[in-house]
PDB file of C-alpha atoms (C1' of nucleotides) in Angstrom:
ATOM      1  CA  UNK A 186     -10.112  85.128   2.039  1.00 91.00           C
ATOM      2  CA  UNK A 187     -12.947  84.866  -0.407  1.00 95.00           C
ATOM      3  CA  UNK A 188     -16.679  84.994   0.015  1.00 97.00           C
ATOM      4  CA  UNK A 189     -19.505  82.936  -1.424  1.00 98.00           C
ATOM      5  CA  UNK A 190     -23.245  82.674  -1.659  1.00 98.00           C
ATOM      6  CA  UNK A 191     -24.520  79.128  -1.304  1.00 98.00           C
ATOM      7  CA  UNK A 192     -28.128  78.194  -2.020  1.00 97.00           C
ATOM      8  CA  UNK A 193     -29.976  75.546  -0.111  1.00 97.00           C
ATOM      9  CA  UNK A 194     -33.580  74.495  -0.193  1.00 96.00           C
ATOM     10  CA  UNK A 195     -34.774  74.878   3.397  1.00 96.00           C
ATOM     11  CA  UNK A 196     -36.842  71.692   3.084  1.00 93.00           C
ATOM     12  CA  UNK A 197     -33.525  69.874   2.708  1.00 93.00           C
ATOM     13  CA  UNK A 198     -31.022  71.928   4.679  1.00 95.00           C
ATOM     14  CA  UNK A 199     -32.177  75.170   6.264  1.00 96.00           C
ATOM     15  CA  UNK A 200     -30.257  77.531   8.508  1.00 97.00           C
ATOM     16  CA  UNK A 201     -32.093  75.860  11.403  1.00 97.00           C
ATOM     17  CA  UNK A 202     -30.826  72.453  10.341  1.00 97.00           C
ATOM     18  CA  UNK A 203     -27.345  73.908  10.259  1.00 97.00           C
ATOM     19  CA  UNK A 204     -27.773  75.399  13.738  1.00 97.00           C
ATOM     20  CA  UNK A 205     -28.958  72.042  15.075  1.00 97.00           C
ATOM     21  CA  UNK A 206     -26.222  69.975  13.458  1.00 97.00           C
ATOM     22  CA  UNK A 207     -23.289  68.580  15.459  1.00 97.00           C
ATOM     23  CA  UNK A 208     -20.741  71.372  15.686  1.00 97.00           C
ATOM     24  CA  UNK A 209     -23.252  73.495  13.752  1.00 97.00           C
ATOM     25  CA  UNK A 210     -21.546  72.054  10.716  1.00 97.00           C
ATOM     26  CA  UNK A 211     -22.936  70.216   7.675  1.00 97.00           C
ATOM     27  CA  UNK A 212     -21.477  68.652   4.541  1.00 97.00           C
ATOM     28  CA  UNK A 213     -22.707  70.517   1.462  1.00 97.00           C
ATOM     29  CA  UNK A 214     -24.109  67.476  -0.296  1.00 96.00           C
ATOM     30  CA  UNK A 215     -25.947  67.285  -3.559  1.00 95.00           C
ATOM     31  CA  UNK A 216     -24.100  69.706  -5.828  1.00 96.00           C
ATOM     32  CA  UNK A 217     -24.282  68.170  -9.305  1.00 95.00           C
ATOM     33  CA  UNK A 218     -23.140  71.073 -11.407  1.00 95.00           C
ATOM     34  CA  UNK A 219     -19.548  71.252 -12.564  1.00 94.00           C
ATOM     35  CA  UNK A 220     -19.098  74.976 -12.147  1.00 95.00           C
ATOM     36  CA  UNK A 221     -20.377  74.890  -8.577  1.00 96.00           C
ATOM     37  CA  UNK A 222     -18.266  71.819  -7.871  1.00 96.00           C
ATOM     38  CA  UNK A 223     -15.188  73.557  -9.216  1.00 95.00           C
ATOM     39  CA  UNK A 224     -15.685  76.459  -6.835  1.00 96.00           C
ATOM     40  CA  UNK A 225     -15.634  74.004  -3.924  1.00 97.00           C
ATOM     41  CA  UNK A 226     -12.814  71.922  -5.331  1.00 96.00           C
ATOM     42  CA  UNK A 227     -10.494  74.630  -6.581  1.00 95.00           C
ATOM     43  CA  UNK A 228     -11.259  77.971  -5.020  1.00 96.00           C
ATOM     44  CA  UNK A 229     -12.687  77.600  -1.545  1.00 97.00           C
ATOM     45  CA  UNK A 230     -10.453  77.764   1.494  1.00 97.00           C
ATOM     46  CA  UNK A 231     -11.206  76.936   5.100  1.00 97.00           C
ATOM     47  CA  UNK A 232     -12.469  80.117   6.718  1.00 97.00           C
ATOM     48  CA  UNK A 233     -14.026  81.629   3.587  1.00 97.00           C
ATOM     49  CA  UNK A 234     -17.264  83.480   4.320  1.00 97.00           C
ATOM     50  CA  UNK A 235     -20.608  82.100   3.153  1.00 98.00           C
ATOM     51  CA  UNK A 236     -23.957  83.806   2.697  1.00 98.00           C
ATOM     52  CA  UNK A 237     -26.433  81.027   3.436  1.00 98.00           C
ATOM     53  CA  UNK A 238     -29.334  81.442   1.016  1.00 98.00           C
ATOM     54  CA  UNK A 239     -32.753  79.803   1.124  1.00 97.00           C
ATOM     55  CA  UNK A 240     -34.046  78.998  -2.360  1.00 96.00           C
ATOM     56  CA  UNK A 241     -37.135  77.377  -3.892  1.00 95.00           C
ATOM     57  CA  UNK A 242     -39.271  78.271  -0.909  1.00 95.00           C
ATOM     58  CA  UNK A 243     -41.974  80.754   0.088  1.00 94.00           C
ATOM     59  CA  UNK A 244     -39.463  83.286   1.451  1.00 95.00           C
ATOM     60  CA  UNK A 245     -36.240  83.146  -0.540  1.00 97.00           C
ATOM     61  CA  UNK A 246     -33.272  85.168   0.690  1.00 97.00           C
ATOM     62  CA  UNK A 247     -30.175  85.202   2.846  1.00 98.00           C
ATOM     63  CA  UNK A 248     -30.918  83.476   6.140  1.00 97.00           C
ATOM     64  CA  UNK A 249     -27.556  83.568   7.850  1.00 97.00           C
ATOM     65  CA  UNK A 250     -23.781  83.637   7.720  1.00 97.00           C
ATOM     66  CA  UNK A 251     -21.572  80.589   7.601  1.00 98.00           C
ATOM     67  CA  UNK A 252     -17.995  79.676   6.812  1.00 98.00           C
ATOM     68  CA  UNK A 253     -16.176  77.032   4.868  1.00 98.00           C
ATOM     69  CA  UNK A 254     -15.096  74.460   7.441  1.00 97.00           C
ATOM     70  CA  UNK A 255     -13.184  71.811   5.504  1.00 97.00           C
ATOM     71  CA  UNK A 256     -11.060  71.169   2.504  1.00 98.00           C
ATOM     72  CA  UNK A 257     -12.847  69.427  -0.378  1.00 97.00           C
ATOM     73  CA  UNK A 258     -13.617  65.711  -0.190  1.00 97.00           C
ATOM     74  CA  UNK A 259     -15.854  63.288  -2.118  1.00 97.00           C
ATOM     75  CA  UNK A 260     -19.600  63.703  -1.645  1.00 96.00           C
ATOM     76  CA  UNK A 261     -20.650  60.321  -0.211  1.00 95.00           C
ATOM     77  CA  UNK A 262     -24.186  60.587  -1.606  1.00 94.00           C
ATOM     78  CA  UNK A 263     -22.900  60.050  -5.146  1.00 94.00           C
ATOM     79  CA  UNK A 264     -22.119  56.420  -4.239  1.00 93.00           C
ATOM     80  CA  UNK A 265     -25.396  55.758  -2.425  1.00 92.00           C
ATOM     81  CA  UNK A 266     -27.974  54.101  -4.677  1.00 89.00           C
ATOM     82  CA  UNK A 267     -30.705  55.100  -2.234  1.00 88.00           C
ATOM     83  CA  UNK A 268     -29.815  58.786  -2.424  1.00 90.00           C
ATOM     84  CA  UNK A 269     -31.512  61.169  -4.836  1.00 90.00           C
ATOM     85  CA  UNK A 270     -27.985  62.413  -5.528  1.00 92.00           C
ATOM     86  CA  UNK A 271     -26.704  58.995  -6.545  1.00 91.00           C
ATOM     87  CA  UNK A 272     -24.487  59.156  -9.626  1.00 91.00           C
ATOM     88  CA  UNK A 273     -24.003  55.700 -11.130  1.00 87.00           C
ATOM     89  CA  UNK A 274     -21.323  57.031 -13.457  1.00 88.00           C
ATOM     90  CA  UNK A 275     -19.055  58.188 -10.654  1.00 90.00           C
ATOM     91  CA  UNK A 276     -16.339  55.744  -9.592  1.00 89.00           C
ATOM     92  CA  UNK A 277     -14.837  55.558  -6.122  1.00 90.00           C
ATOM     93  CA  UNK A 278     -11.325  55.606  -7.571  1.00 89.00           C
ATOM     94  CA  UNK A 279     -12.183  58.837  -9.356  1.00 90.00           C
ATOM     95  CA  UNK A 280     -15.062  60.608  -7.598  1.00 93.00           C
ATOM     96  CA  UNK A 281     -16.871  63.067  -9.768  1.00 94.00           C
ATOM     97  CA  UNK A 282     -18.452  65.171  -7.030  1.00 96.00           C
ATOM     98  CA  UNK A 283     -16.663  66.908  -4.191  1.00 96.00           C
ATOM     99  CA  UNK A 284     -18.004  68.982  -1.340  1.00 97.00           C
ATOM    100  CA  UNK A 285     -16.914  71.041   1.621  1.00 97.00           C
ATOM    101  CA  UNK A 286     -18.277  71.260   5.137  1.00 98.00           C
ATOM    102  CA  UNK A 287     -20.017  74.486   6.110  1.00 98.00           C
ATOM    103  CA  UNK A 288     -20.238  75.799   9.684  1.00 98.00           C
ATOM    104  CA  UNK A 289     -22.722  78.297  11.069  1.00 98.00           C
ATOM    105  CA  UNK A 290     -21.377  81.706  12.047  1.00 97.00           C
ATOM    106  CA  UNK A 291     -24.636  83.541  12.747  1.00 96.00           C
ATOM    107  CA  UNK A 292     -28.310  83.117  12.163  1.00 96.00           C
ATOM    108  CA  UNK A 293     -29.763  86.438  11.055  1.00 96.00           C
ATOM    109  CA  UNK A 294     -33.027  88.059  10.149  1.00 96.00           C
ATOM    110  CA  UNK A 295     -33.948  87.071   6.604  1.00 97.00           C
ATOM    111  CA  UNK A 296     -32.657  89.396   3.904  1.00 97.00           C
ATOM    112  CA  UNK A 297     -35.356  88.702   1.335  1.00 97.00           C
ATOM    113  CA  UNK A 298     -34.561  88.273  -2.322  1.00 97.00           C
ATOM    114  CA  UNK A 299     -36.821  91.234  -3.133  1.00 96.00           C
ATOM    115  CA  UNK A 300     -34.808  93.445  -0.769  1.00 97.00           C
ATOM    116  CA  UNK A 301     -31.579  92.248  -2.332  1.00 97.00           C
ATOM    117  CA  UNK A 302     -32.897  93.224  -5.758  1.00 96.00           C
ATOM    118  CA  UNK A 303     -33.845  96.674  -4.524  1.00 96.00           C
ATOM    119  CA  UNK A 304     -30.421  97.330  -3.008  1.00 96.00           C
ATOM    120  CA  UNK A 305     -28.155  99.285  -5.379  1.00 96.00           C
ATOM    121  CA  UNK A 306     -25.085  97.991  -3.546  1.00 96.00           C
ATOM    122  CA  UNK A 307     -26.060  94.457  -4.574  1.00 97.00           C
ATOM    123  CA  UNK A 308     -27.076  95.242  -8.147  1.00 95.00           C
ATOM    124  CA  UNK A 309     -24.145  93.325  -9.616  1.00 95.00           C
ATOM    125  CA  UNK A 310     -24.365  90.252  -7.411  1.00 97.00           C
ATOM    126  CA  UNK A 311     -23.762  87.143  -9.475  1.00 96.00           C
ATOM    127  CA  UNK A 312     -26.704  85.305  -7.984  1.00 96.00           C
ATOM    128  CA  UNK A 313     -29.083  88.096  -8.988  1.00 96.00           C
ATOM    129  CA  UNK A 314     -28.082  88.116 -12.614  1.00 93.00           C
ATOM    130  CA  UNK A 315     -30.731  87.232 -15.131  1.00 90.00           C
ATOM    131  CA  UNK A 316     -30.941  83.538 -15.766  1.00 89.00           C
ATOM    132  CA  UNK A 317     -28.438  82.627 -13.105  1.00 91.00           C
ATOM    133  CA  UNK A 318     -29.094  79.195 -11.664  1.00 91.00           C
ATOM    134  CA  UNK A 319     -25.753  78.416 -10.073  1.00 95.00           C
ATOM    135  CA  UNK A 320     -26.151  77.220  -6.512  1.00 96.00           C
ATOM    136  CA  UNK A 321     -22.729  78.560  -5.533  1.00 97.00           C
ATOM    137  CA  UNK A 322     -21.540  81.988  -6.640  1.00 97.00           C
ATOM    138  CA  UNK A 323     -18.654  84.248  -5.633  1.00 97.00           C
ATOM    139  CA  UNK A 324     -19.441  87.357  -3.585  1.00 97.00           C
ATOM    140  CA  UNK A 325     -17.234  90.431  -3.840  1.00 97.00           C
ATOM    141  CA  UNK A 326     -15.640  91.960  -0.721  1.00 96.00           C
ATOM    142  CA  UNK A 327     -17.896  94.998  -1.129  1.00 96.00           C
ATOM    143  CA  UNK A 328     -21.050  92.905  -1.396  1.00 97.00           C
ATOM    144  CA  UNK A 329     -19.967  90.820   1.562  1.00 97.00           C
ATOM    145  CA  UNK A 330     -19.294  93.848   3.769  1.00 96.00           C
ATOM    146  CA  UNK A 331     -22.575  95.417   2.723  1.00 97.00           C
ATOM    147  CA  UNK A 332     -24.667  92.337   3.471  1.00 97.00           C
ATOM    148  CA  UNK A 333     -23.030  91.840   6.874  1.00 97.00           C
ATOM    149  CA  UNK A 334     -23.693  95.487   7.646  1.00 96.00           C
ATOM    150  CA  UNK A 335     -27.340  95.155   6.655  1.00 96.00           C
ATOM    151  CA  UNK A 336     -27.686  92.024   8.729  1.00 96.00           C
ATOM    152  CA  UNK A 337     -25.830  93.646  11.614  1.00 94.00           C
ATOM    153  CA  UNK A 338     -23.328  90.851  11.805  1.00 95.00           C
ATOM    154  CA  UNK A 339     -19.869  91.529  13.161  1.00 92.00           C
ATOM    155  CA  UNK A 340     -17.415  88.839  12.435  1.00 87.00           C
ATOM    156  CA  UNK A 341     -13.735  89.009  13.265  1.00 77.00           C
ATOM    157  CA  UNK A 342     -12.798  87.417   9.993  1.00 69.00           C
ATOM    158  CA  UNK A 343     -15.021  89.741   7.992  1.00 55.00           C
TER     159      UNK A 343
ATOM    160  C1'  DG B 148     -48.606  75.241 -12.467  1.00 65.58           C
ATOM    161  C1'  DC B 149     -46.099  78.347 -15.477  1.00 65.58           C
ATOM    162  C1'  DC B 150     -42.190  79.766 -17.715  1.00 65.58           C
ATOM    163  C1'  DA B 151     -37.516  81.654 -18.747  1.00 65.58           C
ATOM    164  C1'  DA B 152     -33.023  80.328 -18.823  1.00 65.58           C
ATOM    165  C1'  DC B 153     -29.529  77.320 -18.716  1.00 65.58           C
ATOM    166  C1'  DG B 154     -26.966  72.658 -18.578  1.00 65.58           C
ATOM    167  C1'  DT B 155     -26.602  67.983 -20.269  1.00 65.58           C
ATOM    168  C1'  DT B 156     -27.250  64.262 -23.401  1.00 65.58           C
ATOM    169  C1'  DG B 157     -26.734  61.841 -27.440  1.00 65.58           C
ATOM    170  C1'  DG B 158     -27.374  61.214 -32.457  1.00 65.58           C
ATOM    171  C1'  DC B 159     -25.131  62.504 -36.438  1.00 65.58           C
TER     172       DC B 159
ATOM    173  C1'  DG C  70     -18.245  69.729 -33.251  1.00 65.58           C
ATOM    174  C1'  DC C  71     -23.146  70.787 -33.934  1.00 65.58           C
ATOM    175  C1'  DC C  72     -27.556  71.108 -32.216  1.00 65.58           C
ATOM    176  C1'  DA C  73     -32.211  69.519 -30.983  1.00 65.58           C
ATOM    177  C1'  DA C  74     -34.410  67.469 -27.269  1.00 65.58           C
ATOM    178  C1'  DC C  75     -34.823  67.049 -22.755  1.00 65.58           C
ATOM    179  C1'  DG C  76     -34.201  67.948 -17.754  1.00 65.58           C
ATOM    180  C1'  DT C  77     -33.470  71.203 -13.967  1.00 65.58           C
ATOM    181  C1'  DT C  78     -33.575  75.485 -11.457  1.00 65.58           C
ATOM    182  C1'  DG C  79     -36.048  78.722  -9.108  1.00 65.58           C
ATOM    183  C1'  DG C  80     -39.012  82.800  -8.864  1.00 65.58           C
ATOM    184  C1'  DC C  81     -43.607  83.917  -9.205  1.00 65.58           C
TER     185       DC C  81
END
DNA sequence: GCCAACGTTGGC
DNA sequence: GCCAACGTTGGC
Protein backbone atom coordinates (compact mmCIF):
# COMPACT_ATOMS: atom_id res chain seq x y z
CA UNK A 1 0.00 0.00 0.00
CA UNK A 2 1.17 3.47 -0.81
CA UNK A 3 0.51 6.81 0.80
CA UNK A 4 -0.30 10.23 -0.60
CA UNK A 5 -0.78 13.84 0.32
CA UNK A 6 -3.69 15.46 -1.46
CA UNK A 7 -4.30 19.20 -1.36
CA UNK A 8 -7.73 20.72 -1.33
CA UNK A 9 -8.86 24.28 -0.90
CA UNK A 10 -11.22 24.18 2.08
CA UNK A 11 -13.52 26.71 0.38
CA UNK A 12 -14.14 24.01 -2.22
CA UNK A 13 -13.75 20.72 -0.38
CA UNK A 14 -12.68 20.79 3.26
CA UNK A 15 -12.33 17.92 5.69
CA UNK A 16 -15.75 18.96 7.02
CA UNK A 17 -17.28 18.64 3.57
CA UNK A 18 -15.76 15.19 3.35
CA UNK A 19 -17.17 14.24 6.77
CA UNK A 20 -20.62 15.44 5.72
CA UNK A 21 -20.64 13.71 2.34
CA UNK A 22 -22.66 10.55 1.69
CA UNK A 23 -20.52 7.66 2.90
CA UNK A 24 -17.98 10.31 3.95
CA UNK A 25 -16.69 9.91 0.44
CA UNK A 26 -16.06 12.46 -2.32
CA UNK A 27 -14.82 12.35 -5.91
CA UNK A 28 -11.51 14.20 -6.20
CA UNK A 29 -12.62 16.54 -8.96
CA UNK A 30 -10.71 19.33 -10.58
CA UNK A 31 -7.20 17.97 -10.99
CA UNK A 32 -5.90 19.49 -14.23
CA UNK A 33 -2.24 18.65 -13.97
CA UNK A 34 -0.87 15.64 -15.80
CA UNK A 35 1.54 14.51 -13.12
CA UNK A 36 -1.15 14.57 -10.45
CA UNK A 37 -3.57 12.84 -12.81
CA UNK A 38 -1.03 10.13 -13.51
CA UNK A 39 -0.68 9.39 -9.82
CA UNK A 40 -4.43 8.78 -9.64
CA UNK A 41 -4.59 6.92 -12.92
CA UNK A 42 -1.52 4.74 -12.65
CA UNK A 43 -0.32 4.44 -9.09
CA UNK A 44 -3.17 4.71 -6.62
CA UNK A 45 -4.89 1.62 -5.30
CA UNK A 46 -8.07 1.30 -3.29
CA UNK A 47 -7.09 1.47 0.36
CA UNK A 48 -4.03 3.70 -0.10
CA UNK A 49 -3.62 6.20 2.73
CA UNK A 50 -4.20 9.92 2.15
CA UNK A 51 -3.08 12.93 4.15
CA UNK A 52 -5.87 15.43 3.54
CA UNK A 53 -4.24 18.86 3.24
CA UNK A 54 -5.90 22.27 3.32
CA UNK A 55 -4.21 24.72 0.95
CA UNK A 56 -4.68 28.35 -0.11
CA UNK A 57 -6.37 29.25 3.14
CA UNK A 58 -5.63 31.07 6.39
CA UNK A 59 -4.47 27.90 8.17
CA UNK A 60 -2.80 25.55 5.71
CA UNK A 61 -1.85 22.07 6.90
CA UNK A 62 -2.95 18.48 7.28
CA UNK A 63 -6.55 18.38 8.47
CA UNK A 64 -7.26 14.68 8.51
CA UNK A 65 -6.66 11.18 7.21
CA UNK A 66 -8.47 9.62 4.30
CA UNK A 67 -8.14 6.67 1.97
CA UNK A 68 -8.45 6.00 -1.71
CA UNK A 69 -11.93 4.56 -2.18
CA UNK A 70 -12.23 3.80 -5.89
CA UNK A 71 -10.35 2.88 -8.98
CA UNK A 72 -9.80 5.74 -11.43
CA UNK A 73 -12.67 6.97 -13.61
CA UNK A 74 -13.32 10.05 -15.77
CA UNK A 75 -13.81 13.34 -13.93
CA UNK A 76 -17.34 14.38 -14.97
CA UNK A 77 -16.61 18.09 -14.51
CA UNK A 78 -14.38 18.11 -17.59
CA UNK A 79 -17.49 17.64 -19.76
CA UNK A 80 -19.62 20.22 -17.95
CA UNK A 81 -19.55 23.61 -19.68
CA UNK A 82 -20.86 25.23 -16.50
CA UNK A 83 -18.01 23.89 -14.39
CA UNK A 84 -14.85 25.88 -13.74
CA UNK A 85 -13.06 22.62 -14.51
CA UNK A 86 -14.62 22.27 -17.95
CA UNK A 87 -12.10 21.17 -20.56
CA UNK A 88 -13.45 21.73 -24.07
CA UNK A 89 -10.57 19.76 -25.55
CA UNK A 90 -11.41 16.57 -23.71
CA UNK A 91 -13.56 14.06 -25.61
CA UNK A 92 -15.91 11.57 -24.00
CA UNK A 93 -14.44 8.75 -26.08
CA UNK A 94 -11.02 9.63 -24.72
CA UNK A 95 -11.33 11.48 -21.41
CA UNK A 96 -8.30 13.49 -20.51
CA UNK A 97 -8.90 13.77 -16.77
CA UNK A 98 -9.41 10.92 -14.35
CA UNK A 99 -10.08 10.94 -10.64
CA UNK A 100 -10.54 8.65 -7.68
CA UNK A 101 -12.99 8.76 -4.80
CA UNK A 102 -11.58 9.58 -1.37
CA UNK A 103 -13.16 8.44 1.91
CA UNK A 104 -12.65 9.93 5.35
CA UNK A 105 -10.74 7.84 7.87
CA UNK A 106 -10.32 10.38 10.67
CA UNK A 107 -10.66 14.07 11.23
CA UNK A 108 -7.71 15.27 13.29
CA UNK A 109 -6.33 18.36 14.91
CA UNK A 110 -4.68 20.51 12.25
CA UNK A 111 -1.00 19.82 11.67
CA UNK A 112 -0.04 23.27 10.44
CA UNK A 113 2.28 23.77 7.52
CA UNK A 114 4.67 25.68 9.79
CA UNK A 115 4.85 22.70 12.16
CA UNK A 116 5.48 20.37 9.25
CA UNK A 117 8.39 22.55 8.15
CA UNK A 118 9.86 22.51 11.64
CA UNK A 119 9.70 18.73 11.92
CA UNK A 120 13.00 17.07 10.98
CA UNK A 121 11.19 13.81 10.24
CA UNK A 122 9.27 15.60 7.48
CA UNK A 123 12.18 17.57 6.05
CA UNK A 124 12.20 15.60 2.81
CA UNK A 125 8.46 15.57 2.19
CA UNK A 126 7.76 16.14 -1.48
CA UNK A 127 5.06 18.70 -0.79
CA UNK A 128 7.45 20.81 1.27
CA UNK A 129 10.10 21.04 -1.39
CA UNK A 130 10.89 24.46 -2.73
CA UNK A 131 8.69 25.43 -5.61
CA UNK A 132 6.50 22.37 -5.36
CA UNK A 133 2.98 23.05 -6.57
CA UNK A 134 1.73 19.54 -7.19
CA UNK A 135 -1.64 18.95 -5.59
CA UNK A 136 -0.95 15.23 -5.18
CA UNK A 137 2.40 13.95 -3.93
CA UNK A 138 3.66 10.58 -2.70
CA UNK A 139 4.35 10.18 1.02
CA UNK A 140 6.98 7.73 2.23
CA UNK A 141 6.09 5.00 4.76
CA UNK A 142 8.26 6.78 7.34
CA UNK A 143 6.57 10.13 6.79
CA UNK A 144 3.17 8.49 6.90
CA UNK A 145 3.88 6.69 10.18
CA UNK A 146 5.32 9.85 11.68
CA UNK A 147 2.36 12.04 10.74
CA UNK A 148 -0.16 9.49 12.05
CA UNK A 149 1.82 9.30 15.28
CA UNK A 150 1.82 13.08 15.63
CA UNK A 151 -1.88 13.22 14.93
CA UNK A 152 -2.50 10.31 17.29
CA UNK A 153 -4.32 8.34 14.65
CA UNK A 154 -4.35 4.57 14.83
CA UNK A 155 -5.46 2.92 11.70
CA UNK A 156 -5.47 -0.81 11.12
CA UNK A 157 -4.22 -0.39 7.60
CA UNK A 158 -1.45 1.97 8.65
C1' DG B 1 -1.64 42.15 -3.28
C1' DC B 2 2.96 40.30 -3.92
C1' DC B 3 5.99 37.14 -5.70
C1' DA B 4 8.62 32.82 -6.63
C1' DA B 5 8.27 28.85 -9.09
C1' DC B 6 6.49 26.01 -12.26
C1' DG B 7 3.39 24.28 -16.23
C1' DT B 8 1.29 25.20 -20.65
C1' DT B 9 0.74 27.39 -25.02
C1' DG B 10 1.89 28.57 -29.46
C1' DG B 11 4.84 30.88 -32.91
C1' DC B 12 8.79 29.86 -35.34
C1' DG C 1 12.55 21.29 -30.62
C1' DC C 2 13.18 25.93 -28.70
C1' DC C 3 11.68 29.45 -25.89
C1' DA C 4 9.13 33.65 -24.63
C1' DA C 5 4.83 34.83 -22.91
C1' DC C 6 1.35 33.83 -20.15
C1' DG C 7 -1.40 31.50 -16.52
C1' DT C 8 -1.63 29.10 -12.08
C1' DT C 9 -0.34 27.74 -7.48
C1' DG C 10 0.03 28.80 -2.92
C1' DG C 11 2.39 30.87 1.03
C1' DC C 12 2.87 35.10 3.12
